[in-house]
């Protein structure tokens, strides 16, 4: 689906559904920065509701209350895909070493793409000898089920 003025990406969720999300914008940043949304835990559901623009389900877009019932991996994978679409696959951050002998800040760049195995093909179809990254996001073993079981 095309969203006027926004890039989109279509993908398969860990539960096996197809979703399309758009890149995030200033309105989305406002959702995440509102203290009320942080305090009541609704920020993630509101953000996912705002960025999901299409699906292969009967419902094409979703309310925050509907997303609240989703499985966690599906919800967070949607945000993960939008983050990569908006900012690219590299995340830069600074971390202070907490070791008493170290106590210095170190700059890191993490490639988020290695966490994204993609769910368009089964794990068994990886090229021979290729193993998935240990911390890759994994599919749900029971397949398609939108809400928590």
PDB file of C-alpha atoms in Angstrom:
ATOM      1  CA  UNK A   1       0.000   0.000   0.000  1.00  0.00           C
ATOM      2  CA  UNK A   2       1.241   3.493  -0.776  1.00  0.00           C
ATOM      3  CA  UNK A   3       0.931   6.196   1.858  1.00  0.00           C
ATOM      4  CA  UNK A   4       1.189   9.730   0.523  1.00  0.00           C
ATOM      5  CA  UNK A   5       4.510  11.256   1.518  1.00  0.00           C
ATOM      6  CA  UNK A   6       5.787   8.236   3.458  1.00  0.00           C
ATOM      7  CA  UNK A   7       7.913   5.230   2.660  1.00  0.00           C
ATOM      8  CA  UNK A   8       6.400   1.890   3.586  1.00  0.00           C
ATOM      9  CA  UNK A   9       7.607  -1.671   4.041  1.00  0.00           C
ATOM     10  CA  UNK A  10       5.587  -4.874   3.862  1.00  0.00           C
ATOM     11  CA  UNK A  11       6.693  -7.903   5.905  1.00  0.00           C
ATOM     12  CA  UNK A  12       5.571 -11.128   7.530  1.00  0.00           C
ATOM     13  CA  UNK A  13       5.189 -11.070  11.321  1.00  0.00           C
ATOM     14  CA  UNK A  14       6.439 -13.785  13.691  1.00  0.00           C
ATOM     15  CA  UNK A  15       2.854 -15.140  13.674  1.00  0.00           C
ATOM     16  CA  UNK A  16       2.810 -15.321   9.878  1.00  0.00           C
ATOM     17  CA  UNK A  17       0.611 -12.331   9.000  1.00  0.00           C
ATOM     18  CA  UNK A  18       1.515  -9.726   6.423  1.00  0.00           C
ATOM     19  CA  UNK A  19       1.627  -6.126   7.629  1.00  0.00           C
ATOM     20  CA  UNK A  20       2.668  -2.866   6.020  1.00  0.00           C
ATOM     21  CA  UNK A  21       4.078  -0.061   8.155  1.00  0.00           C
ATOM     22  CA  UNK A  22       5.033   3.469   7.238  1.00  0.00           C
ATOM     23  CA  UNK A  23       8.067   5.385   8.379  1.00  0.00           C
ATOM     24  CA  UNK A  24       7.613   7.317  11.598  1.00  0.00           C
ATOM     25  CA  UNK A  25       7.199  11.098  11.800  1.00  0.00           C
ATOM     26  CA  UNK A  26       6.928  13.893  14.350  1.00  0.00           C
ATOM     27  CA  UNK A  27       3.395  12.906  15.372  1.00  0.00           C
ATOM     28  CA  UNK A  28       4.710   9.457  16.236  1.00  0.00           C
ATOM     29  CA  UNK A  29       7.551  10.964  18.266  1.00  0.00           C
ATOM     30  CA  UNK A  30       4.906  12.875  20.208  1.00  0.00           C
ATOM     31  CA  UNK A  31       3.074   9.632  21.017  1.00  0.00           C
ATOM     32  CA  UNK A  32       6.255   8.179  22.478  1.00  0.00           C
ATOM     33  CA  UNK A  33       7.239  11.312  24.389  1.00  0.00           C
ATOM     34  CA  UNK A  34       3.924  11.977  26.157  1.00  0.00           C
ATOM     35  CA  UNK A  35       4.314  11.141  29.829  1.00  0.00           C
ATOM     36  CA  UNK A  36       0.718   9.872  30.043  1.00  0.00           C
ATOM     37  CA  UNK A  37       1.396   7.258  27.345  1.00  0.00           C
ATOM     38  CA  UNK A  38       4.513   6.117  29.180  1.00  0.00           C
ATOM     39  CA  UNK A  39       2.840   5.996  32.560  1.00  0.00           C
ATOM     40  CA  UNK A  40      -0.152   3.929  31.461  1.00  0.00           C
ATOM     41  CA  UNK A  41       1.815   1.698  29.067  1.00  0.00           C
ATOM     42  CA  UNK A  42      -0.204   2.690  26.010  1.00  0.00           C
ATOM     43  CA  UNK A  43       2.624   4.254  23.983  1.00  0.00           C
ATOM     44  CA  UNK A  44       3.613   1.059  22.135  1.00  0.00           C
ATOM     45  CA  UNK A  45       0.022   0.217  21.202  1.00  0.00           C
ATOM     46  CA  UNK A  46      -0.715   3.785  20.066  1.00  0.00           C
ATOM     47  CA  UNK A  47       2.464   3.942  17.997  1.00  0.00           C
ATOM     48  CA  UNK A  48       1.827   0.580  16.335  1.00  0.00           C
ATOM     49  CA  UNK A  49      -1.741   1.658  15.581  1.00  0.00           C
ATOM     50  CA  UNK A  50      -0.467   4.840  13.951  1.00  0.00           C
ATOM     51  CA  UNK A  51       2.184   3.247  11.720  1.00  0.00           C
ATOM     52  CA  UNK A  52       0.409   0.082  10.521  1.00  0.00           C
ATOM     53  CA  UNK A  53      -1.242   1.052   7.249  1.00  0.00           C
ATOM     54  CA  UNK A  54      -2.259  -2.304   5.753  1.00  0.00           C
ATOM     55  CA  UNK A  55      -2.511  -6.031   6.481  1.00  0.00           C
ATOM     56  CA  UNK A  56      -3.580  -9.282   4.880  1.00  0.00           C
ATOM     57  CA  UNK A  57      -6.212  -9.663   7.594  1.00  0.00           C
ATOM     58  CA  UNK A  58      -9.862  -8.711   7.355  1.00  0.00           C
ATOM     59  CA  UNK A  59      -9.034  -5.576   9.353  1.00  0.00           C
ATOM     60  CA  UNK A  60      -6.521  -3.422   7.457  1.00  0.00           C
ATOM     61  CA  UNK A  61      -5.708  -0.973  10.245  1.00  0.00           C
ATOM     62  CA  UNK A  62      -5.964  -1.401  14.001  1.00  0.00           C
ATOM     63  CA  UNK A  63      -6.873   0.557  17.114  1.00  0.00           C
ATOM     64  CA  UNK A  64      -4.534   0.666  20.113  1.00  0.00           C
ATOM     65  CA  UNK A  65      -7.010  -1.555  22.020  1.00  0.00           C
ATOM     66  CA  UNK A  66      -6.849  -4.185  19.278  1.00  0.00           C
ATOM     67  CA  UNK A  67      -3.043  -4.093  19.216  1.00  0.00           C
ATOM     68  CA  UNK A  68      -2.942  -4.414  23.014  1.00  0.00           C
ATOM     69  CA  UNK A  69      -4.226  -7.977  22.545  1.00  0.00           C
ATOM     70  CA  UNK A  70      -1.581  -8.939  19.973  1.00  0.00           C
ATOM     71  CA  UNK A  71       1.284 -11.274  20.689  1.00  0.00           C
ATOM     72  CA  UNK A  72       4.316  -9.307  21.858  1.00  0.00           C
ATOM     73  CA  UNK A  73       6.679 -10.378  19.059  1.00  0.00           C
ATOM     74  CA  UNK A  74       4.196  -9.226  16.391  1.00  0.00           C
ATOM     75  CA  UNK A  75       3.712  -5.884  18.087  1.00  0.00           C
ATOM     76  CA  UNK A  76       7.391  -5.175  18.653  1.00  0.00           C
ATOM     77  CA  UNK A  77       8.469  -6.567  15.278  1.00  0.00           C
ATOM     78  CA  UNK A  78       6.184  -3.992  13.643  1.00  0.00           C
ATOM     79  CA  UNK A  79       7.942  -1.208  15.545  1.00  0.00           C
ATOM     80  CA  UNK A  80      11.333  -2.747  14.761  1.00  0.00           C
ATOM     81  CA  UNK A  81      10.592  -2.764  11.011  1.00  0.00           C
ATOM     82  CA  UNK A  82       9.404   0.866  11.140  1.00  0.00           C
ATOM     83  CA  UNK A  83      12.571   1.873  13.021  1.00  0.00           C
ATOM     84  CA  UNK A  84      14.784   0.321  10.334  1.00  0.00           C
ATOM     85  CA  UNK A  85      12.681   1.898   7.575  1.00  0.00           C
ATOM     86  CA  UNK A  86      12.882   5.338   9.181  1.00  0.00           C
ATOM     87  CA  UNK A  87      16.441   5.440  10.515  1.00  0.00           C
ATOM     88  CA  UNK A  88      18.258   2.637   8.717  1.00  0.00           C
ATOM     89  CA  UNK A  89      19.646  -0.631  10.051  1.00  0.00           C
ATOM     90  CA  UNK A  90      22.488   0.849  12.100  1.00  0.00           C
ATOM     91  CA  UNK A  91      21.886   2.083  15.639  1.00  0.00           C
ATOM     92  CA  UNK A  92      24.569   4.202  17.257  1.00  0.00           C
ATOM     93  CA  UNK A  93      24.743   4.517  21.024  1.00  0.00           C
ATOM     94  CA  UNK A  94      27.102   5.233  23.896  1.00  0.00           C
ATOM     95  CA  UNK A  95      27.377   2.922  26.868  1.00  0.00           C
ATOM     96  CA  UNK A  96      29.306   3.555  30.053  1.00  0.00           C
ATOM     97  CA  UNK A  97      31.344   0.599  31.249  1.00  0.00           C
ATOM     98  CA  UNK A  98      30.196  -0.209  34.772  1.00  0.00           C
ATOM     99  CA  UNK A  99      33.300  -2.211  35.653  1.00  0.00           C
ATOM    100  CA  UNK A 100      35.068  -0.416  38.510  1.00  0.00           C
ATOM    101  CA  UNK A 101      38.377  -0.678  36.618  1.00  0.00           C
ATOM    102  CA  UNK A 102      36.934   0.849  33.467  1.00  0.00           C
ATOM    103  CA  UNK A 103      34.243   3.504  34.103  1.00  0.00           C
ATOM    104  CA  UNK A 104      34.499   5.033  30.641  1.00  0.00           C
ATOM    105  CA  UNK A 105      32.034   5.678  27.842  1.00  0.00           C
ATOM    106  CA  UNK A 106      32.308   3.610  24.701  1.00  0.00           C
ATOM    107  CA  UNK A 107      30.629   4.321  21.375  1.00  0.00           C
ATOM    108  CA  UNK A 108      28.965   1.426  19.566  1.00  0.00           C
ATOM    109  CA  UNK A 109      27.230   0.822  16.261  1.00  0.00           C
ATOM    110  CA  UNK A 110      24.837  -2.122  16.187  1.00  0.00           C
ATOM    111  CA  UNK A 111      23.587  -3.600  12.920  1.00  0.00           C
ATOM    112  CA  UNK A 112      19.899  -4.231  13.568  1.00  0.00           C
ATOM    113  CA  UNK A 113      19.568  -6.213  10.334  1.00  0.00           C
ATOM    114  CA  UNK A 114      21.206  -9.220  11.987  1.00  0.00           C
ATOM    115  CA  UNK A 115      18.260  -9.466  14.401  1.00  0.00           C
ATOM    116  CA  UNK A 116      15.775  -9.568  11.510  1.00  0.00           C
ATOM    117  CA  UNK A 117      15.615 -13.041  10.009  1.00  0.00           C
ATOM    118  CA  UNK A 118      12.556 -12.270   7.910  1.00  0.00           C
ATOM    119  CA  UNK A 119       9.630 -14.643   8.010  1.00  0.00           C
ATOM    120  CA  UNK A 120       8.880 -15.011   4.311  1.00  0.00           C
ATOM    121  CA  UNK A 121      10.690 -18.357   4.177  1.00  0.00           C
ATOM    122  CA  UNK A 122      10.968 -21.149   6.743  1.00  0.00           C
ATOM    123  CA  UNK A 123      14.116 -21.432   8.826  1.00  0.00           C
ATOM    124  CA  UNK A 124      14.809 -24.785   7.168  1.00  0.00           C
ATOM    125  CA  UNK A 125      15.314 -22.966   3.847  1.00  0.00           C
ATOM    126  CA  UNK A 126      18.453 -21.143   4.975  1.00  0.00           C
ATOM    127  CA  UNK A 127      21.464 -21.986   2.787  1.00  0.00           C
ATOM    128  CA  UNK A 128      23.374 -25.055   3.924  1.00  0.00           C
ATOM    129  CA  UNK A 129      25.843 -24.254   6.663  1.00  0.00           C
ATOM    130  CA  UNK A 130      24.271 -20.849   7.386  1.00  0.00           C
ATOM    131  CA  UNK A 131      23.124 -20.526  10.971  1.00  0.00           C
ATOM    132  CA  UNK A 132      20.851 -17.750  12.202  1.00  0.00           C
ATOM    133  CA  UNK A 133      22.226 -15.081  14.529  1.00  0.00           C
ATOM    134  CA  UNK A 134      21.768 -16.273  18.113  1.00  0.00           C
ATOM    135  CA  UNK A 135      19.523 -13.327  19.042  1.00  0.00           C
ATOM    136  CA  UNK A 136      17.396 -13.164  15.902  1.00  0.00           C
ATOM    137  CA  UNK A 137      13.702 -12.562  16.335  1.00  0.00           C
ATOM    138  CA  UNK A 138      11.997 -15.931  16.050  1.00  0.00           C
ATOM    139  CA  UNK A 139       8.650 -17.053  14.678  1.00  0.00           C
ATOM    140  CA  UNK A 140       5.876 -18.342  16.886  1.00  0.00           C
ATOM    141  CA  UNK A 141       5.857 -22.146  16.697  1.00  0.00           C
ATOM    142  CA  UNK A 142       2.063 -22.416  16.520  1.00  0.00           C
ATOM    143  CA  UNK A 143       1.743 -20.249  13.418  1.00  0.00           C
ATOM    144  CA  UNK A 144      -1.026 -17.781  12.739  1.00  0.00           C
ATOM    145  CA  UNK A 145      -2.823 -16.544  15.804  1.00  0.00           C
ATOM    146  CA  UNK A 146      -3.149 -12.815  16.122  1.00  0.00           C
ATOM    147  CA  UNK A 147      -3.964 -12.510  19.809  1.00  0.00           C
ATOM    148  CA  UNK A 148      -2.211 -13.872  22.832  1.00  0.00           C
ATOM    149  CA  UNK A 149      -2.925 -17.494  23.600  1.00  0.00           C
TER     150      UNK A 149
END
